[in-house]
Coordinates of C-alpha atoms in Angstrom, one line a residue:
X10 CA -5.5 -13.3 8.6
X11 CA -4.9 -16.4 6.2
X12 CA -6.9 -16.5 3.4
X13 CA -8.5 -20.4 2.5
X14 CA -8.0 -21.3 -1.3
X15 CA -11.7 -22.6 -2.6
X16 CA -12.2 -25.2 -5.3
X17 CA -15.9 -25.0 -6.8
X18 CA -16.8 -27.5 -9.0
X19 CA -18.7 -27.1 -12.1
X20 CA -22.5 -28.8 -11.7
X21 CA -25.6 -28.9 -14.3
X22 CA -28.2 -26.8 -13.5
X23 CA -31.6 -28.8 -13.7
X24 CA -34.8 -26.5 -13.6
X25 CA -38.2 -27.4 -12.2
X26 CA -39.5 -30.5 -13.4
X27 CA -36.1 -32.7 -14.6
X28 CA -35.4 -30.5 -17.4
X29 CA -32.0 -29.5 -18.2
X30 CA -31.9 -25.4 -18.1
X31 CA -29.0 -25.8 -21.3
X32 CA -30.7 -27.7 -23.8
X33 CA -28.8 -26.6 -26.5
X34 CA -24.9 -26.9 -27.5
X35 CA -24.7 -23.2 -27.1
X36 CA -26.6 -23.1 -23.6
X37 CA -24.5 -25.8 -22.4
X38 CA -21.4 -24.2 -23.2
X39 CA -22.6 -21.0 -21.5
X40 CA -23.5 -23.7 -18.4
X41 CA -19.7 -24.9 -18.5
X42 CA -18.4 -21.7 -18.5
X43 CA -19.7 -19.0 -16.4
X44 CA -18.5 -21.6 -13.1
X45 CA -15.2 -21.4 -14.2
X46 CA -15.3 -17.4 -14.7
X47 CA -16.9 -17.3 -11.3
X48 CA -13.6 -19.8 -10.0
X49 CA -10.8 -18.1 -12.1
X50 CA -12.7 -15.2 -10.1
X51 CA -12.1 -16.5 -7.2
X52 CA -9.2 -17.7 -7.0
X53 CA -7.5 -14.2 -8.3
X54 CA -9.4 -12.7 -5.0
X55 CA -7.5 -15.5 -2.8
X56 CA -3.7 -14.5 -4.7
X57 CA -4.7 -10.9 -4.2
X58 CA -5.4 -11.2 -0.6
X59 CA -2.6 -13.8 -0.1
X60 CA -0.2 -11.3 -2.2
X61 CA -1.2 -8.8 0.5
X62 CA -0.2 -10.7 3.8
X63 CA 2.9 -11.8 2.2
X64 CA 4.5 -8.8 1.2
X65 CA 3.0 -6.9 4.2
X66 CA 5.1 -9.5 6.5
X67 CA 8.2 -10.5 4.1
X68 CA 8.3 -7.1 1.7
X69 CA 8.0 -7.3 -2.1
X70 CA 11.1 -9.9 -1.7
X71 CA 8.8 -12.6 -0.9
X72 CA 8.8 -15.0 -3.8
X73 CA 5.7 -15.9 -6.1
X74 CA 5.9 -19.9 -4.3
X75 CA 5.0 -17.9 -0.9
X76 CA 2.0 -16.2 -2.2
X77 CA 1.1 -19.1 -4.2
X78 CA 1.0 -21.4 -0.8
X79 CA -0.7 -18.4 0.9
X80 CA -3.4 -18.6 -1.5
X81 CA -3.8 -22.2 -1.5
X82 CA -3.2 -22.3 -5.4
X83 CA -0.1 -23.8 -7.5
X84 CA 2.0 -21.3 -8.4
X85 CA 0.9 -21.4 -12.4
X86 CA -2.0 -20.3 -11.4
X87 CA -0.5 -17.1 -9.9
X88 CA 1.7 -16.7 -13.2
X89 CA -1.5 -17.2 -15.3
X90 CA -2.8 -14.2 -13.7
X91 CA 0.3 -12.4 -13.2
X92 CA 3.2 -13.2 -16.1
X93 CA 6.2 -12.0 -14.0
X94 CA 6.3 -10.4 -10.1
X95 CA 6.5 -7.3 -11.1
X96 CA 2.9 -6.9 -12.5
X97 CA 2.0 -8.2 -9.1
X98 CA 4.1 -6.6 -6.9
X99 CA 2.9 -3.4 -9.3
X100 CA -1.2 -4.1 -8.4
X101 CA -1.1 -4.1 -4.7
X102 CA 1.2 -1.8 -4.2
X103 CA -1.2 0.8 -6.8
X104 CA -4.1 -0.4 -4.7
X105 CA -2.7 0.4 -1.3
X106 CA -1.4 3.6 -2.6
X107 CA -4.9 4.6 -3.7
X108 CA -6.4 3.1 -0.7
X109 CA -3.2 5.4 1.7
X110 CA -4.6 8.2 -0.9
X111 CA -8.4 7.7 0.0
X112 CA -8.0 7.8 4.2
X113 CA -5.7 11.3 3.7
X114 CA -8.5 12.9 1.5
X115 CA -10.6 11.8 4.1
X116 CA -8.5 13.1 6.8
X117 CA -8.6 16.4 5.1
X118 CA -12.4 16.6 4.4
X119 CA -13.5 15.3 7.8
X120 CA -10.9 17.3 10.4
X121 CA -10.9 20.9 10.8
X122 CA -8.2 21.5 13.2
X123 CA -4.2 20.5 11.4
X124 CA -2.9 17.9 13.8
X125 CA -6.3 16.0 14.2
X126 CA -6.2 15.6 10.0
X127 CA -2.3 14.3 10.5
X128 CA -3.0 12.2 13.1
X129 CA -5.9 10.5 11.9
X130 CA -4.7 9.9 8.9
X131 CA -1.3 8.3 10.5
X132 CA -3.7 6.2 12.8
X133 CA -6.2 5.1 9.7
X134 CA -3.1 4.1 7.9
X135 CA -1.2 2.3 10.2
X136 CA -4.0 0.3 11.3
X137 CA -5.2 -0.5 7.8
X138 CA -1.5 -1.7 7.4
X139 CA -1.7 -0.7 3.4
X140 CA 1.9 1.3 5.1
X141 CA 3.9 -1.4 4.3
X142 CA 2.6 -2.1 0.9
X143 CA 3.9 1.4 -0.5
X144 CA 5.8 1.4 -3.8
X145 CA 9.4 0.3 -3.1
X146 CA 10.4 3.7 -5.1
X147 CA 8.0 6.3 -2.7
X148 CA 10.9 5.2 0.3
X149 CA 13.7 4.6 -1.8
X150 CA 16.3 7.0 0.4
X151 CA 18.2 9.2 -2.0
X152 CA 21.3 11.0 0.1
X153 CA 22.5 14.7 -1.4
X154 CA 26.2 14.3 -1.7
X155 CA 27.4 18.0 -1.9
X156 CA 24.7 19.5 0.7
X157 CA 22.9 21.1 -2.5
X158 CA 19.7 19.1 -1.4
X159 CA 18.5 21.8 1.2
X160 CA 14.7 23.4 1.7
X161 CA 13.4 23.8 -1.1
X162 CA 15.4 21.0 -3.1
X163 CA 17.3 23.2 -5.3
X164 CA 19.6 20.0 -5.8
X165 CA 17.2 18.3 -7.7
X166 CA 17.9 16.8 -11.4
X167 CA 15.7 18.1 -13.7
X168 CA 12.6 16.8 -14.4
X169 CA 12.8 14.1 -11.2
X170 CA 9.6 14.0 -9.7
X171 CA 10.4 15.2 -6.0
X172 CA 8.6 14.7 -2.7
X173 CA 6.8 17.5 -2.1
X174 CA 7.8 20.2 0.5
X175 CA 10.9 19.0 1.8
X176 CA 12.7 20.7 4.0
X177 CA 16.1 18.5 4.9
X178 CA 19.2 19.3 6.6
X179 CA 22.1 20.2 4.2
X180 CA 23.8 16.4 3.7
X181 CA 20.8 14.9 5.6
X182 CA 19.4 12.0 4.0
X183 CA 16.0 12.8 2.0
X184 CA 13.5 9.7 1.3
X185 CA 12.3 10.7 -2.5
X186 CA 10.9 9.4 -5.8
X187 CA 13.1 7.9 -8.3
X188 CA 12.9 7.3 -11.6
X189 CA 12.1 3.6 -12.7
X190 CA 15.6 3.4 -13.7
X191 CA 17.0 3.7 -10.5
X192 CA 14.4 1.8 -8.5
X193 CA 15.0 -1.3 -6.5
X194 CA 15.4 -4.5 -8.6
X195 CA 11.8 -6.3 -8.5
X196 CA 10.3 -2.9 -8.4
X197 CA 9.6 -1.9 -12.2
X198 CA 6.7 0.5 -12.7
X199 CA 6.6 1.4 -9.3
X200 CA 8.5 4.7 -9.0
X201 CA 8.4 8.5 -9.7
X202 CA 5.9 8.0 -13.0
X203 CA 3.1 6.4 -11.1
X204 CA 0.0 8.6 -11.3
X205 CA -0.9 7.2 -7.6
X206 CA 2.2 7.7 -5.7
X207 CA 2.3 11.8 -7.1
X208 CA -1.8 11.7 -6.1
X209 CA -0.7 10.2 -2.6
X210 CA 2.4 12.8 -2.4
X211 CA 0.3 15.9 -2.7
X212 CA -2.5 15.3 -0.2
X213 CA -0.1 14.0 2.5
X214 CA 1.8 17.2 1.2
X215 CA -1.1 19.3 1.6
X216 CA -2.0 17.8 5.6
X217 CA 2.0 18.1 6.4
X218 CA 1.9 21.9 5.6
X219 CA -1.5 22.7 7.3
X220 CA -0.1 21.2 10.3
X221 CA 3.3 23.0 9.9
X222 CA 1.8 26.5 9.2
X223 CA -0.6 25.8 12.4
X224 CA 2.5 25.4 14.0
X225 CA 1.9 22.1 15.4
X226 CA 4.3 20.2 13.3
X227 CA 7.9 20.4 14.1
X228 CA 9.0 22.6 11.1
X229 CA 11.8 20.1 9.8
X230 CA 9.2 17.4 9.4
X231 CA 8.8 16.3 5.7
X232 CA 6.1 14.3 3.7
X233 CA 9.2 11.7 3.8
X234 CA 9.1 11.5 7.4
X235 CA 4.9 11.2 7.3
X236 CA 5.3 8.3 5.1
X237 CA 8.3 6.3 6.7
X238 CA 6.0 6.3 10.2
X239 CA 3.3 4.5 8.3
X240 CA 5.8 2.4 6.9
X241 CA 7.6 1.1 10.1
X242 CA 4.4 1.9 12.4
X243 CA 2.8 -1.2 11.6
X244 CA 5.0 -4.2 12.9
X245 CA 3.6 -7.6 11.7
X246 CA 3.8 -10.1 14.9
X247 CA 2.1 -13.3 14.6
X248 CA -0.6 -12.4 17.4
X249 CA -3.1 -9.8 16.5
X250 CA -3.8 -8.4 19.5
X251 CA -0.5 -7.9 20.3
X252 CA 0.3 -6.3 16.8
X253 CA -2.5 -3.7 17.4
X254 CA -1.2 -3.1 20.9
X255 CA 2.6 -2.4 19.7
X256 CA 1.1 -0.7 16.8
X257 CA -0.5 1.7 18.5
X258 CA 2.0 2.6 21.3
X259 CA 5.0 3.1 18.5
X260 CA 2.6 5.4 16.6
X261 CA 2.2 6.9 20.1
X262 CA 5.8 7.6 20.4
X263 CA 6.0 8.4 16.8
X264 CA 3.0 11.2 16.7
X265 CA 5.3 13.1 19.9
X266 CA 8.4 13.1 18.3
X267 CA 6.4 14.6 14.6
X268 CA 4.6 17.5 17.3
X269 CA 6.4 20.6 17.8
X270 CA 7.4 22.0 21.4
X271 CA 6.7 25.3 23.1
X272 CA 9.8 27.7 23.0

């Protein structure tokens, strides 16, 4: 959905009977004001939303002038809001992160039986498409080298906050935090330090291993592999209907291969 830029225009207020409701030098300058809080407002709501469609179809490589043309705004005013990409790219992808963190505590809270919390939570998040907005660093793919990377992670460098439960082949790849350091140029302050991604990492944590110790959830299934089905699950086409359609047969597919099989 394309968001309309609005222009409002600043107007005098006149109060029953002619009389100007800002008398006074002081009242007027509250009158010429509080319209253009109420724009500058405004007009962040439009970049946000307009920030939001144009990563979700492009990725956080989309440039500032595509947002800014989105949003129906020049692009100063994008950078008077937001001094460099980064603190952009940085706010959606914390607010989509809380928002992926919000429908899995209420996946947990609200489904009794294992694979109904999973799978509502994969459907809620898919179709909310907040999936494609996570941090760049939460899917950053990290590869052991030496096989030390098995269950349990004993591979890990110390003190590099570490997707919770994996359990990987030896020499498999492993999608895991990173350390800013390492993350993906235009991604600063996304990675492994972000008090949202660990929040978002423990309760898919907690409704991968309630599903796996139900036995429902193929026992090499990791939090990683929870988070790259929202994160391709949600195609962006340019008709809607057809984008929920696809959406929800590849989550189909998806959801099948996650479920575990009879011996």
């Amino acid at each position: 959905m394309h968001v309309q830029g609005s222009h409002w225009s600043s107007a005098s207020t006149v109060a029953p009977g002619g009389a100007m409701s800002a008398a006074t030098g002081g009242a007027r300058g509250e009158s010429r004001t509080a319209p253009l809080r109420v724009d500058a407002q405004r007009n962040l709501e439009h970049v946000l939303r307009a920030a939001r469609e144009v990563f979700g179809e492009l990725g956080y490589g989309a440039p500032m002038e595509d947002v800014a043309r989105r949003a129906r705004v020049g692009v100063g005013t994008v950078y008077r809001r937001f001094p460099s990409k980064d603190v952009l790219v940085r706010r959606i992808a914390e607010e989509e992160t809380a928002r992926l963190t919000d429908q899995a505590r209420a996946a947990l809270g609200q489904e009794d039986e294992p694979w109904s919390a999973l799978s509502r939570f994969l459907r809620t998040s898919v179709a909310s498409g907040a999936g494609r907005l996570l941090p760049p660093g939460v899917l950053r793919v990290g590869v052991s080298d030496d096989g030390a990377d098995g269950a349990g992670g004993g591979g890990a460098v110390a003190g590099e906050p570490r997707v919770p439960q994996q359990r990987v082949q030896p020499g498999s790849g492993e999608l895991r935090l990173v350390s800013e350091g390492s993350a993906p140029v235009g991604a600063s302050g996304t990675g492994a330090h972000d008090d949202g991604a660990a929040a978002l990492l423990e309760v898919v944590g907690r409704l991968v291993e309630r599903a796996r110790s139900a036995g429902e959830l193929r026992p090499d299934v990791s939090v990683s592999d929870v988070l790259l089905v929202i994160a391709t699950a949600a195609p962006s086409l340019p008709d809607a209907a057809q984008q929920a359609a696809a959406s929800s047969r590849l989550l189909d597919i998806l959801l099948e291969g996650l479920r575990s099989r009879p011996a």
